[in-house]
Short mmCIF file of C-alpha atoms and ligand atoms in Angstrom, two decimals:
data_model
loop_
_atom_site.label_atom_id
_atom_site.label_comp_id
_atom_site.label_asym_id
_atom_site.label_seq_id
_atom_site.Cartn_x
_atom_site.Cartn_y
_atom_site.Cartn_z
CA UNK Q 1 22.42 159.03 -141.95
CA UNK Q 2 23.58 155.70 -141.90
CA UNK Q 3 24.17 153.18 -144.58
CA UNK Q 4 22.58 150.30 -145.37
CA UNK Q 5 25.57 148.18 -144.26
CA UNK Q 6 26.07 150.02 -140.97
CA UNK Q 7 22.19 149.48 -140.24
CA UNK Q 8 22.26 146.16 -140.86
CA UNK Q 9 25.26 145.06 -138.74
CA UNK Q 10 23.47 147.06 -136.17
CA UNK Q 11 19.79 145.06 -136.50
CA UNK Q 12 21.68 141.88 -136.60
CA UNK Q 13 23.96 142.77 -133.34
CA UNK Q 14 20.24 143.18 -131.56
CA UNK Q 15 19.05 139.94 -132.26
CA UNK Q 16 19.96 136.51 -131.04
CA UNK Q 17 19.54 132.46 -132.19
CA UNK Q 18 16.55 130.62 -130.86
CA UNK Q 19 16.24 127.57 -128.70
CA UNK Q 20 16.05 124.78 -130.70
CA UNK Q 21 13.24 121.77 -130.93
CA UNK Q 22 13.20 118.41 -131.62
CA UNK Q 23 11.00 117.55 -135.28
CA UNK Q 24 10.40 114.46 -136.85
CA UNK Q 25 12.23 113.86 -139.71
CA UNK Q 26 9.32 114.62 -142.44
CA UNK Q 27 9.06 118.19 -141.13
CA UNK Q 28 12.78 118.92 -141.19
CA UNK Q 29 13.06 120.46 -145.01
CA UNK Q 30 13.47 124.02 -144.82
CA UNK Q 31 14.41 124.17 -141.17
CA UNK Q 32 17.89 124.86 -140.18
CA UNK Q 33 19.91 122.30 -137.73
CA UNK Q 34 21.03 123.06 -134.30
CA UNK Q 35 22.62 119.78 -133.76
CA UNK Q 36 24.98 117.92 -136.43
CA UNK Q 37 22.96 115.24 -137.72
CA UNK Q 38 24.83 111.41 -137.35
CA UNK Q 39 25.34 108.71 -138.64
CA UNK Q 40 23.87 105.83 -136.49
CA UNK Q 41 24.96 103.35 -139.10
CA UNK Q 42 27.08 102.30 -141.99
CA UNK Q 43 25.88 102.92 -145.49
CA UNK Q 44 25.87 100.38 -147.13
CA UNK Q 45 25.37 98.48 -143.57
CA UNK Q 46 28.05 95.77 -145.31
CA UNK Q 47 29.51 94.78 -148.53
CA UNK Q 48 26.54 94.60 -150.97
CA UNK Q 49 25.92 93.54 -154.63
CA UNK Q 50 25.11 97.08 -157.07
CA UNK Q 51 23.75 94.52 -159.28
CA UNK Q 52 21.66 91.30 -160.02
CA UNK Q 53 23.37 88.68 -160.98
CA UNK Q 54 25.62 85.63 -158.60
CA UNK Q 55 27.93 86.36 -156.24
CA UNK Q 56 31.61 84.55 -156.91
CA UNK Q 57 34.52 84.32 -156.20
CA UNK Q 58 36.46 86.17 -159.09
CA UNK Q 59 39.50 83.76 -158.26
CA UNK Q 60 37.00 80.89 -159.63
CA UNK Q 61 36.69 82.60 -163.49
CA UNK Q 62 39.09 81.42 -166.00
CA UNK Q 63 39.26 82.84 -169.55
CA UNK Q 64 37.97 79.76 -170.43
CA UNK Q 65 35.10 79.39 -169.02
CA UNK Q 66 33.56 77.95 -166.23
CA UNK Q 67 30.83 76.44 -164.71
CA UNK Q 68 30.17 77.12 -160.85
CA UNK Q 69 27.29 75.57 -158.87
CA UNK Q 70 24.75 77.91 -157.15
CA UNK Q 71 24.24 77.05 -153.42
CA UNK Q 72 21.46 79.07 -152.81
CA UNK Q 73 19.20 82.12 -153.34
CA UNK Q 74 19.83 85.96 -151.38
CA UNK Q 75 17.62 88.31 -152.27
CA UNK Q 76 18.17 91.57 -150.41
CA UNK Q 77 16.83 91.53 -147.34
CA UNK Q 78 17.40 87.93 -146.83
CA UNK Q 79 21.31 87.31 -146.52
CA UNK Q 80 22.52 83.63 -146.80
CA UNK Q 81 24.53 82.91 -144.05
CA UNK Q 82 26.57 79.97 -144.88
CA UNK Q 83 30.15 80.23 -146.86
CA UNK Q 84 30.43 80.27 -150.20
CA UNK Q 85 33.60 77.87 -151.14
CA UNK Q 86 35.32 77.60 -154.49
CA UNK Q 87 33.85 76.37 -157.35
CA UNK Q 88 30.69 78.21 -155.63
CA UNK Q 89 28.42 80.79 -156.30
CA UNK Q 90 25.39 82.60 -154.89
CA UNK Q 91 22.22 83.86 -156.92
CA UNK Q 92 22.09 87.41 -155.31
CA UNK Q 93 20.31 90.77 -155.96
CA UNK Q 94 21.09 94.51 -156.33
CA UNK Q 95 21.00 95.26 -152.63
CA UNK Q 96 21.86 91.92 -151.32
CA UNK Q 97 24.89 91.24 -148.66
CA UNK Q 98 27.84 89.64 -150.42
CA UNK Q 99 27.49 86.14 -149.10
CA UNK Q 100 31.15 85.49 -146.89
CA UNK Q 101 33.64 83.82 -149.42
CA UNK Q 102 32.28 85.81 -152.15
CA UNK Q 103 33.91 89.22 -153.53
CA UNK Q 104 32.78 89.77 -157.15
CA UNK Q 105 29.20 89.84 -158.71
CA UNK Q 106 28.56 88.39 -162.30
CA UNK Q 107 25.67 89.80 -163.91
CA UNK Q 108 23.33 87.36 -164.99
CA UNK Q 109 23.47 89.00 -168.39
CA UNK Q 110 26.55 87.13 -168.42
CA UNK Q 111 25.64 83.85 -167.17
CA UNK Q 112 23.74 80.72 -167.99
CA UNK Q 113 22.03 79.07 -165.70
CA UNK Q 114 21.90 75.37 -166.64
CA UNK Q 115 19.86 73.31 -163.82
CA UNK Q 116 22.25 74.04 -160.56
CA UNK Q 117 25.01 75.42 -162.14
CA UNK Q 118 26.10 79.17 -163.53
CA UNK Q 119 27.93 79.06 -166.78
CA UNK Q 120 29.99 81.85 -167.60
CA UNK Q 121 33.35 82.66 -169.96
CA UNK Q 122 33.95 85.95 -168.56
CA UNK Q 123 36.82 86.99 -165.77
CA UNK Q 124 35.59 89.55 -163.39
CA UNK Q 125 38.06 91.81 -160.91
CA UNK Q 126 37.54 91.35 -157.79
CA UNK Q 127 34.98 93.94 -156.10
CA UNK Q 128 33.25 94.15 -159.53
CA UNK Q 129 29.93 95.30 -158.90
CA UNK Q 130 30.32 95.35 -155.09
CA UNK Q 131 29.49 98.81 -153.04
CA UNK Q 132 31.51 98.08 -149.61
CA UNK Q 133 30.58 98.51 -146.03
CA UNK Q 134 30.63 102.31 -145.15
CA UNK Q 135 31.01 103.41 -148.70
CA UNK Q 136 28.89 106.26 -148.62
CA UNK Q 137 29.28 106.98 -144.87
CA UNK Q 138 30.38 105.09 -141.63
CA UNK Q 139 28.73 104.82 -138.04
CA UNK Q 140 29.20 107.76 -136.10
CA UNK Q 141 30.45 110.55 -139.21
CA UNK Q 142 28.93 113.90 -139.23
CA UNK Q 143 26.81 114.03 -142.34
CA UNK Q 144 25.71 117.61 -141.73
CA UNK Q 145 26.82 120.22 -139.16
CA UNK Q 146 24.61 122.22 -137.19
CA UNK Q 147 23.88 125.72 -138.42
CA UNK Q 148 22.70 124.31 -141.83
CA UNK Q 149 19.04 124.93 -143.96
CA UNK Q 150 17.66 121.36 -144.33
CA UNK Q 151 17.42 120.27 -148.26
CA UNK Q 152 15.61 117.52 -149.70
CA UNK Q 153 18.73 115.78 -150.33
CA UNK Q 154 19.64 116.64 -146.16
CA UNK Q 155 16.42 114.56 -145.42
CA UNK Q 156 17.50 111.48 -146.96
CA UNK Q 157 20.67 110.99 -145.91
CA UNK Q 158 19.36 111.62 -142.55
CA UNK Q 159 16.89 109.18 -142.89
CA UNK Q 160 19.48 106.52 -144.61
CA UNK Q 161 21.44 107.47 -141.65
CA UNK Q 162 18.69 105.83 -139.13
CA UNK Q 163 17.53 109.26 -137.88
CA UNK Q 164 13.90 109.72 -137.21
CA UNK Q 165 14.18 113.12 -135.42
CA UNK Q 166 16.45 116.19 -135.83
CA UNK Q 167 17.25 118.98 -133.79
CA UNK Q 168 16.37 122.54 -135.55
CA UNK Q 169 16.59 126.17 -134.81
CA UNK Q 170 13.01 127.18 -133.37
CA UNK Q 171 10.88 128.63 -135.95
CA UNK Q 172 11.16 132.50 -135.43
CA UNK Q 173 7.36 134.29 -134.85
CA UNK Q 174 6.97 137.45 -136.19
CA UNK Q 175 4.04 139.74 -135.43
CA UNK Q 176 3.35 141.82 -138.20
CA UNK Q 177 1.35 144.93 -137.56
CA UNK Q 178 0.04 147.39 -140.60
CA UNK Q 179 -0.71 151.39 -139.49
CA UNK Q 180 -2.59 153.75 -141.73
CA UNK Q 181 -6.31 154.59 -141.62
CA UNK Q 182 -6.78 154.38 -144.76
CA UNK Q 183 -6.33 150.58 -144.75
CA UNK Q 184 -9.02 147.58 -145.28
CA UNK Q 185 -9.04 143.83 -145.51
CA UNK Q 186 -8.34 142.85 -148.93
CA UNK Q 187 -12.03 141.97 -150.28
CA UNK Q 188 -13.14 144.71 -148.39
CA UNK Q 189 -15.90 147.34 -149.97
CA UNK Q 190 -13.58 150.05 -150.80
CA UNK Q 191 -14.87 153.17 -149.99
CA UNK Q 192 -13.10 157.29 -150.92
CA UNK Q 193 -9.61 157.29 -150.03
CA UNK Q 194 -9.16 154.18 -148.86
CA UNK Q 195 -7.19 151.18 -150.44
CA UNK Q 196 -6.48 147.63 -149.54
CA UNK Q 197 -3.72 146.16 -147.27
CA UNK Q 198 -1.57 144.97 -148.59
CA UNK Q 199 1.78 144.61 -146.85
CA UNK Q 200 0.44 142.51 -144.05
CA UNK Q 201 -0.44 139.75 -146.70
CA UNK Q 202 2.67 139.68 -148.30
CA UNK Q 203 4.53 140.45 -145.73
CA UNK Q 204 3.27 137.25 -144.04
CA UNK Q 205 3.87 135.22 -147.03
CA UNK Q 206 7.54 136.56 -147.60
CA UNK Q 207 7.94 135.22 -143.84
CA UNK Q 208 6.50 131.76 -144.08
CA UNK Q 209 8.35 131.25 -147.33
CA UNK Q 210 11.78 131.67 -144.87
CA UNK Q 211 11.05 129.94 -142.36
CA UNK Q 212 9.21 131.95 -140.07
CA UNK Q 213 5.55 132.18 -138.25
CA UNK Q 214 3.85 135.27 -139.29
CA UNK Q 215 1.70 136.60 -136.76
CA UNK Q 216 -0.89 138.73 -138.50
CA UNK Q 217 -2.06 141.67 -135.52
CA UNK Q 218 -4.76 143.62 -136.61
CA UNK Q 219 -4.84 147.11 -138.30
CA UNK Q 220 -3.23 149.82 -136.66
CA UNK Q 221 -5.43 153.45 -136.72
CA UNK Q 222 -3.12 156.52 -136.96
CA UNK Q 223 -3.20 157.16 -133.52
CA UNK Q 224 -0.89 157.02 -131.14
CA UNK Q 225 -2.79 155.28 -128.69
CA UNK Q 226 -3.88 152.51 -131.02
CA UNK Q 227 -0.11 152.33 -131.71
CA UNK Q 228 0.39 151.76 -128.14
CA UNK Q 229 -1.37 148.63 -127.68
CA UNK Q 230 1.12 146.73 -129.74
CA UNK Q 231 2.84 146.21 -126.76
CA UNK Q 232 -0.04 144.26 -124.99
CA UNK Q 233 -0.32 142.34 -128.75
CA UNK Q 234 3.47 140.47 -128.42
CA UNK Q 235 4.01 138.24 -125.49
CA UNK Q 236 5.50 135.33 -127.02
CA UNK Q 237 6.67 137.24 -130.32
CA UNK Q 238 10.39 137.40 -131.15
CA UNK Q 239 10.43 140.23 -133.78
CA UNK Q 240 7.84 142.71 -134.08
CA UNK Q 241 7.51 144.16 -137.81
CA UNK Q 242 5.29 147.58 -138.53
CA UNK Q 243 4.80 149.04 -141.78
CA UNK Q 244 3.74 152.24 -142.10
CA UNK Q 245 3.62 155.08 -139.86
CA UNK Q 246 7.45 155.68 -140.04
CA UNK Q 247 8.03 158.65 -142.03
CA UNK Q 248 7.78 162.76 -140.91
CA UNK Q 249 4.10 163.38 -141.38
CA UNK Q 250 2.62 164.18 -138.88
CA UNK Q 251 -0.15 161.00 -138.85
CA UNK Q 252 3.50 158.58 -139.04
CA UNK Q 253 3.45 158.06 -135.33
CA UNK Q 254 4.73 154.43 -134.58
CA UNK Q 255 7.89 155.88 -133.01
CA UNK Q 256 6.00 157.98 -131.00
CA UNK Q 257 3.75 155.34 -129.90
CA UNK Q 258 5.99 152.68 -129.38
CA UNK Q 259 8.04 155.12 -127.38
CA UNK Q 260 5.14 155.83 -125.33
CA UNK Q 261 5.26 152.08 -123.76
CA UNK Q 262 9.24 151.78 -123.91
CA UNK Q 263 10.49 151.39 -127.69
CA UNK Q 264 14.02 152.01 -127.05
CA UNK Q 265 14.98 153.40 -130.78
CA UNK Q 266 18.17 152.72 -132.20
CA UNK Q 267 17.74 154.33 -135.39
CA UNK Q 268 15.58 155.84 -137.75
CA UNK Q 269 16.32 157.05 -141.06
CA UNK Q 270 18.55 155.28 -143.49
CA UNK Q 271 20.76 156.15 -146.41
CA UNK Q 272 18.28 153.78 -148.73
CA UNK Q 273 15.90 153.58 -151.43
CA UNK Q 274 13.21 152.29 -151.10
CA UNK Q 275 13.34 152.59 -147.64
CA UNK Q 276 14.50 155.84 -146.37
CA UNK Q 277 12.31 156.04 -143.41
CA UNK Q 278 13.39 152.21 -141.25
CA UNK Q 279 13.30 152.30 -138.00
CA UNK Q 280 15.00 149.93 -135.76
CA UNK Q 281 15.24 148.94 -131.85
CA UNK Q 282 13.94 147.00 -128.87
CA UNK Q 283 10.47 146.71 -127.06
CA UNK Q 284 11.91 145.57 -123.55
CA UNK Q 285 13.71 142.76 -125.13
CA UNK Q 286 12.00 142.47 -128.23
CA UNK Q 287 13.79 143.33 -131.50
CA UNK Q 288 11.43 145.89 -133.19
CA UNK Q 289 12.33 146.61 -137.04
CA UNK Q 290 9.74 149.60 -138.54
CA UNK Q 291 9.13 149.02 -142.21
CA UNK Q 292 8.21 152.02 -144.41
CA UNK Q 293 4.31 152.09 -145.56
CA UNK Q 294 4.91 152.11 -149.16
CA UNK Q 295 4.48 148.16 -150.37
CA UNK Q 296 7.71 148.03 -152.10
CA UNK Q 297 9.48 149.38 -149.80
CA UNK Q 298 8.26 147.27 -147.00
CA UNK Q 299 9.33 144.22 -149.08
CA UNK Q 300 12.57 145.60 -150.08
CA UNK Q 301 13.81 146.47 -146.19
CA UNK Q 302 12.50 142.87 -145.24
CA UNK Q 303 14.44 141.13 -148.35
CA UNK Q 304 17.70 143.78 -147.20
CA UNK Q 305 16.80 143.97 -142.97
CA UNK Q 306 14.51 141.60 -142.00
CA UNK Q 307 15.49 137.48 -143.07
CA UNK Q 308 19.29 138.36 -142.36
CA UNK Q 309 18.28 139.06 -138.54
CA UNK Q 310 15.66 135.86 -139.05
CA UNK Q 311 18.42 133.99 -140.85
CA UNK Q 312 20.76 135.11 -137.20
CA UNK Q 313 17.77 134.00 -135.30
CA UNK Q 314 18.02 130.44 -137.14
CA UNK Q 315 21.61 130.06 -136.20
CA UNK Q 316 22.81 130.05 -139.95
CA UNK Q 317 26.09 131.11 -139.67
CA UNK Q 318 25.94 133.23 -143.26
CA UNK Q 319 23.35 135.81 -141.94
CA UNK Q 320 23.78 138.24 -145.14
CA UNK Q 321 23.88 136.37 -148.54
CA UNK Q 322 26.07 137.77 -150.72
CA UNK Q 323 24.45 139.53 -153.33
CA UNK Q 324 25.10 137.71 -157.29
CA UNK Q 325 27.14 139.27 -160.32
CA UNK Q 326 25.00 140.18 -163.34
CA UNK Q 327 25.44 143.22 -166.23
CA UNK Q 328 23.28 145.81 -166.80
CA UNK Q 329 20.26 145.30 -169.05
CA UNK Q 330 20.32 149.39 -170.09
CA UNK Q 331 21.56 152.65 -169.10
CA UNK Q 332 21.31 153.89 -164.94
CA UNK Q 333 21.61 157.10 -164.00
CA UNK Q 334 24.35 158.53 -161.48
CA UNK Q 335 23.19 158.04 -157.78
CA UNK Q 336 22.17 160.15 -155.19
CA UNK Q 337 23.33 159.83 -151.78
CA UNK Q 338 21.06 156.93 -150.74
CA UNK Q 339 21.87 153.14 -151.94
CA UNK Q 340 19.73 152.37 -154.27
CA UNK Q 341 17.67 148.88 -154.81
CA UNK Q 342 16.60 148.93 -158.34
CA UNK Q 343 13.82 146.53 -159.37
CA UNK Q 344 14.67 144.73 -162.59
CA UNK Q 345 14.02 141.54 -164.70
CA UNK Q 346 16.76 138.96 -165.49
CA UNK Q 347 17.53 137.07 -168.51
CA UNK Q 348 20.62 135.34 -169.92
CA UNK Q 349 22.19 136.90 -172.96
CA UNK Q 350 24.38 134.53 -175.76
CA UNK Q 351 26.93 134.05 -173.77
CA UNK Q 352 25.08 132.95 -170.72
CA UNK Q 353 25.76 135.60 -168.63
CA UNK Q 354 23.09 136.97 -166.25
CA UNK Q 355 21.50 139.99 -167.49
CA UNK Q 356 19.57 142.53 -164.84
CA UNK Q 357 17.31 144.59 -166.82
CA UNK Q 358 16.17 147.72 -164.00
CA UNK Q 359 12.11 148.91 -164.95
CA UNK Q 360 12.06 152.64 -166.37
CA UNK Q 361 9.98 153.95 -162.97
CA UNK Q 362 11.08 152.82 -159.98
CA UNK Q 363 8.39 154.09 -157.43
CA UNK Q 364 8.04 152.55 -154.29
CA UNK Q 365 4.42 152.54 -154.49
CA UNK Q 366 4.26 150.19 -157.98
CA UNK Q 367 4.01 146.52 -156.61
CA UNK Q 368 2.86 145.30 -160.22
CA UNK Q 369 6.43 146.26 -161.18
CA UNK Q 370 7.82 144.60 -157.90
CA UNK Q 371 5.88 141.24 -159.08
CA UNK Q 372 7.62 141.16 -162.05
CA UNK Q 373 11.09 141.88 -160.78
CA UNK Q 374 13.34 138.77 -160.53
CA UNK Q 375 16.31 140.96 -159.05
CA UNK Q 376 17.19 143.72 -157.08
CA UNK Q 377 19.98 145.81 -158.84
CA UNK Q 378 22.18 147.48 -155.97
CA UNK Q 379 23.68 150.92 -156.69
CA UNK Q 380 25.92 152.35 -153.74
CA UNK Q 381 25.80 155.73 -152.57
CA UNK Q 382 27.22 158.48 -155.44
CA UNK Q 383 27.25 155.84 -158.36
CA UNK Q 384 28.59 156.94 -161.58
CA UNK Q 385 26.36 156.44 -164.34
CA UNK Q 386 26.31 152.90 -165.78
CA UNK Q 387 25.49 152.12 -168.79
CA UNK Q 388 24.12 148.82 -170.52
CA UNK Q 389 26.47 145.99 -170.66
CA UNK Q 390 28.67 147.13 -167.46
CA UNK Q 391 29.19 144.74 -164.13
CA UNK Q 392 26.52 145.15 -161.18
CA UNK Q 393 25.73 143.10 -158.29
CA UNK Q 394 22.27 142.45 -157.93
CA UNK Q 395 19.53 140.98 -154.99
CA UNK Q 396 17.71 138.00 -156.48
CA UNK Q 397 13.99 137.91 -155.15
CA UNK Q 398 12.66 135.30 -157.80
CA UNK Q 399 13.55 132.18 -155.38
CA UNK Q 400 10.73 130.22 -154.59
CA UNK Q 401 7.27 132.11 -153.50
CA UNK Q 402 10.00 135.00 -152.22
N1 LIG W 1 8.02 164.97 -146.26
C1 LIG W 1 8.43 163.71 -146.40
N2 LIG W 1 7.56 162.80 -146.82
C2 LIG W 1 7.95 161.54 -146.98
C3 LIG W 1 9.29 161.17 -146.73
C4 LIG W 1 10.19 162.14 -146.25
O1 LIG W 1 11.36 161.86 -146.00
N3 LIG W 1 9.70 163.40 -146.11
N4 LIG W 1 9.66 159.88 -146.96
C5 LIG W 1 8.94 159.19 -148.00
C6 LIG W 1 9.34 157.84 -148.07
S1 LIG W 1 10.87 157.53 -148.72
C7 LIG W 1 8.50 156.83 -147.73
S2 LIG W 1 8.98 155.19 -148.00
C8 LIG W 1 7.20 157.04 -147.17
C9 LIG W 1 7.05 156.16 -145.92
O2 LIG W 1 6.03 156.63 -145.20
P1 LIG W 1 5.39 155.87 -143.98
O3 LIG W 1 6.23 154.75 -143.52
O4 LIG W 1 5.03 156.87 -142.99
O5 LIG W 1 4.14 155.18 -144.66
P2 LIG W 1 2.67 155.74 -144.81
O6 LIG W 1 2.69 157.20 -144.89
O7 LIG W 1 1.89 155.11 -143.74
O8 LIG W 1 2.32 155.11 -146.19
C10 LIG W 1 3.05 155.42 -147.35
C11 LIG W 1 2.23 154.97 -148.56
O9 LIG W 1 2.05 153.58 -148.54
C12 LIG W 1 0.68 153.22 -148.48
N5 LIG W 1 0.53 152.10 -147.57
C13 LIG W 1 0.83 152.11 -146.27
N6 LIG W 1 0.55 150.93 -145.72
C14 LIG W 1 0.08 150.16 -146.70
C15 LIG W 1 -0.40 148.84 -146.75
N7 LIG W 1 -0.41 148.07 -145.64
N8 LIG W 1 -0.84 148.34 -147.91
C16 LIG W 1 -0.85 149.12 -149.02
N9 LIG W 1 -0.38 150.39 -149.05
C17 LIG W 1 0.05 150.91 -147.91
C18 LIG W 1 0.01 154.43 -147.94
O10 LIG W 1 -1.34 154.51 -148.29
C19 LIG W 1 0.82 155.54 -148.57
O11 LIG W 1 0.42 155.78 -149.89
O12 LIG W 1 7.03 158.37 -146.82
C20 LIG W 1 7.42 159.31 -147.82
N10 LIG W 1 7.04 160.61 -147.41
O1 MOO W 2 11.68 154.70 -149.14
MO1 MOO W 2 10.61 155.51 -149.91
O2 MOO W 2 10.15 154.00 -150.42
O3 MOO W 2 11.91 155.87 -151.09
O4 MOO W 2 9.44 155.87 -151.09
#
């Protein structure tokens, strides 16, 4: 069977980066660039004043005080555009252009004004309380290279930058598509045997929360030939997604029905758990990824499978994020053969380290334990037994909405 690692190098070598698109600026959080974004400007656009106060020249200060005459007003936004000579000073804002002939601001906490003149007895340096041209970044710089998830903090300096548009990765559209007959809307009258759907739901939201457009499809039956229609469901997908359907019984009949219309399988059958039963390969040209039915283990093969081939299909260049140093919360037992994706909490302990606390049943079925797991604790095939206290690398899920 193949590892975890080995069937995730081969998902990701099946699956390319999307054109990109041109959005304005106030949708860009979130989406990842496909262009570096520029500088069209200098920031600040020249020498300006990081205080209120009068511009002087510093030259002009003696230690025993002076007393300059003001020439004029500058509030930012409003430059003066005369000279200012010695002996001369301007009134000037935080903001404001240093007016030419000046190179030092007094604040006015240390001046007094007395009719047209500016008293002062302190010396200044000059530059005091002057930000100069290009001090945070010059025309033309790259502020941030392509290949890069948009922050907040990305937006502004974009923005300060005179950009109004950026160039991002195309949003990736995933159809999702949920097989069992035993499945109903959520809200549904619930009738004998049957339960509610949920993996479609959350499936959706784990997608939209990275990035992506989920693409709800409807409910597949157990049949093969319901199975089948998929294919006429996807024109304009780029990843189709099934859960369900992909283990030995003899109702779990995606493969077979995908195969029917051209599923070209790669693999099925993974050393994992949750998650034993993923399936992986192409419809035509479309990267197909089958989920296992079981809720957590849906969610578990999409944190694992699925956003590092979305994360490829954004153009990041880190498609697999390393996974984050904690110590165990308790005892583990030795592992089996399959690499193991234990649910767990996470706290800090006294001194601060990161502490990943595993729940007591780990069933694949028990989503109210996946909803209040912050962490995925990893255990690689044939794991001694750890015990509480020792070094693990663990999967956070407790991002935002993930
Ligand atoms: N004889 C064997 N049986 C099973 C094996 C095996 O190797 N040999 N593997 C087990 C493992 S591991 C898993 S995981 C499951 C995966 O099975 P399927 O992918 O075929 O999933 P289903 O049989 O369709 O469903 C499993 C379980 O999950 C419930 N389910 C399915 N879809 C949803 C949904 N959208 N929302 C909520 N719950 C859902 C379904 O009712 C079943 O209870 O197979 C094991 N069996
Ligand atoms: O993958 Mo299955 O989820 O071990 O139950």
């Amino acid at each position: 069977m193949l590892s975890v690692a080995q069937a995730r190098e081969r998902i990701l070598e099946g699956v390319f980066p999307l054109p990109a698109e041109v959005v304005p600026l106030t949708e860009a959080c979130g989406r990842v660039s496909a262009a570096p974004i520029m500088a069209g400007l200098f920031n600040p656009p020249a020498n300006v004043s990081s205080m209120d106060g009068y511009a002087v020249r510093a030259a002009d200060l003696s230690a025993g005080g002076v007393t300059l005459a003001c020439i004029a007003e500058a509030p930012a936004g409003h430059p003066f555009t005369g000279t200012a000579g010695p002996g001369q000073c301007v009134r000037i804002f935080t903001g404001s252009v240093m007016p030419t002939g000046t190179d030092a601001v007094l604040i006015q906490e240390n001046a007094q004004r007395e009719g047209a003149g500016v008293h002062t007895t302190h010396t200044l340096a000059p530059g005091t309380y002057v930000r100069p041209k290009g001090q945070d970044f010059a025309a033309g710089q790259m502020l941030v290279p392509a290949g890069q998830r948009l922050s907040a903090r990305d937006v502004g300096l974009a923005a300060a930058a005179n950009n109004a548009w950026v160039r991002v990765a195309r949003r990736p559209r995933v159809a999702i598509a949920a097989t069992g007959d035993e499945l109903l809307l959520p809200g549904s009258p619930i009738g004998a045997g049957q339960i509610a759907n949920a993996n479609t739901p959350m499936l959706a939201a784990l997608l939209r929360a990275a990035g992506a457009e989920p693409v709800m499809l409807p409910v597949l039956r157990d049949d093969m030939a319901d199975v089948a229609t998929l294919e006429r469901m996807v024109d304009g997908v780029d990843m189709l997604l099934t859960a369900g359907g992909a283990s030995v019984g003899s109702h779990d009949l995606v493969r077979r029905g995908l195969e029917q219309v051209g599923l070209k399988t790669d693999f099925w059958k993974i050393a994992m758990r949750p998650g034993r039963p993923l399936m992986s390969g192409h419809l035509g040209r479309l990267p197909f990824i089958g989920l296992p039915g079981n809720p957590v283990a849906a969610f578990v093969c999409s944190i694992v499978f699925v956003l590092p081939a979305l994360r490829r299909m954004a153009g990041l260049a880190q498609a697999i994020e390393p996974p984050v140093r904690a110590i165990l919360g308790c005892d583990v037992p030795e592992n089996d053969r399959r690499m193991d994706h234990l649910r767990a909490t996470l706290a800090h302990d006294a001194q601060g380290r990161l502490v990943a606390t595993p729940f007591p049943v780990q069933d694949s079925a028990m989503l109210h334990v996946l909803a209040q797991s912050q962490a995925l604790v990893l255990r690689a095939p044939h794991a001694p037994a750890g015990r509480a206290g020792d070094k693990c690398a663990v999967i956070r899920i407790d991002h935002v909405f993930a």
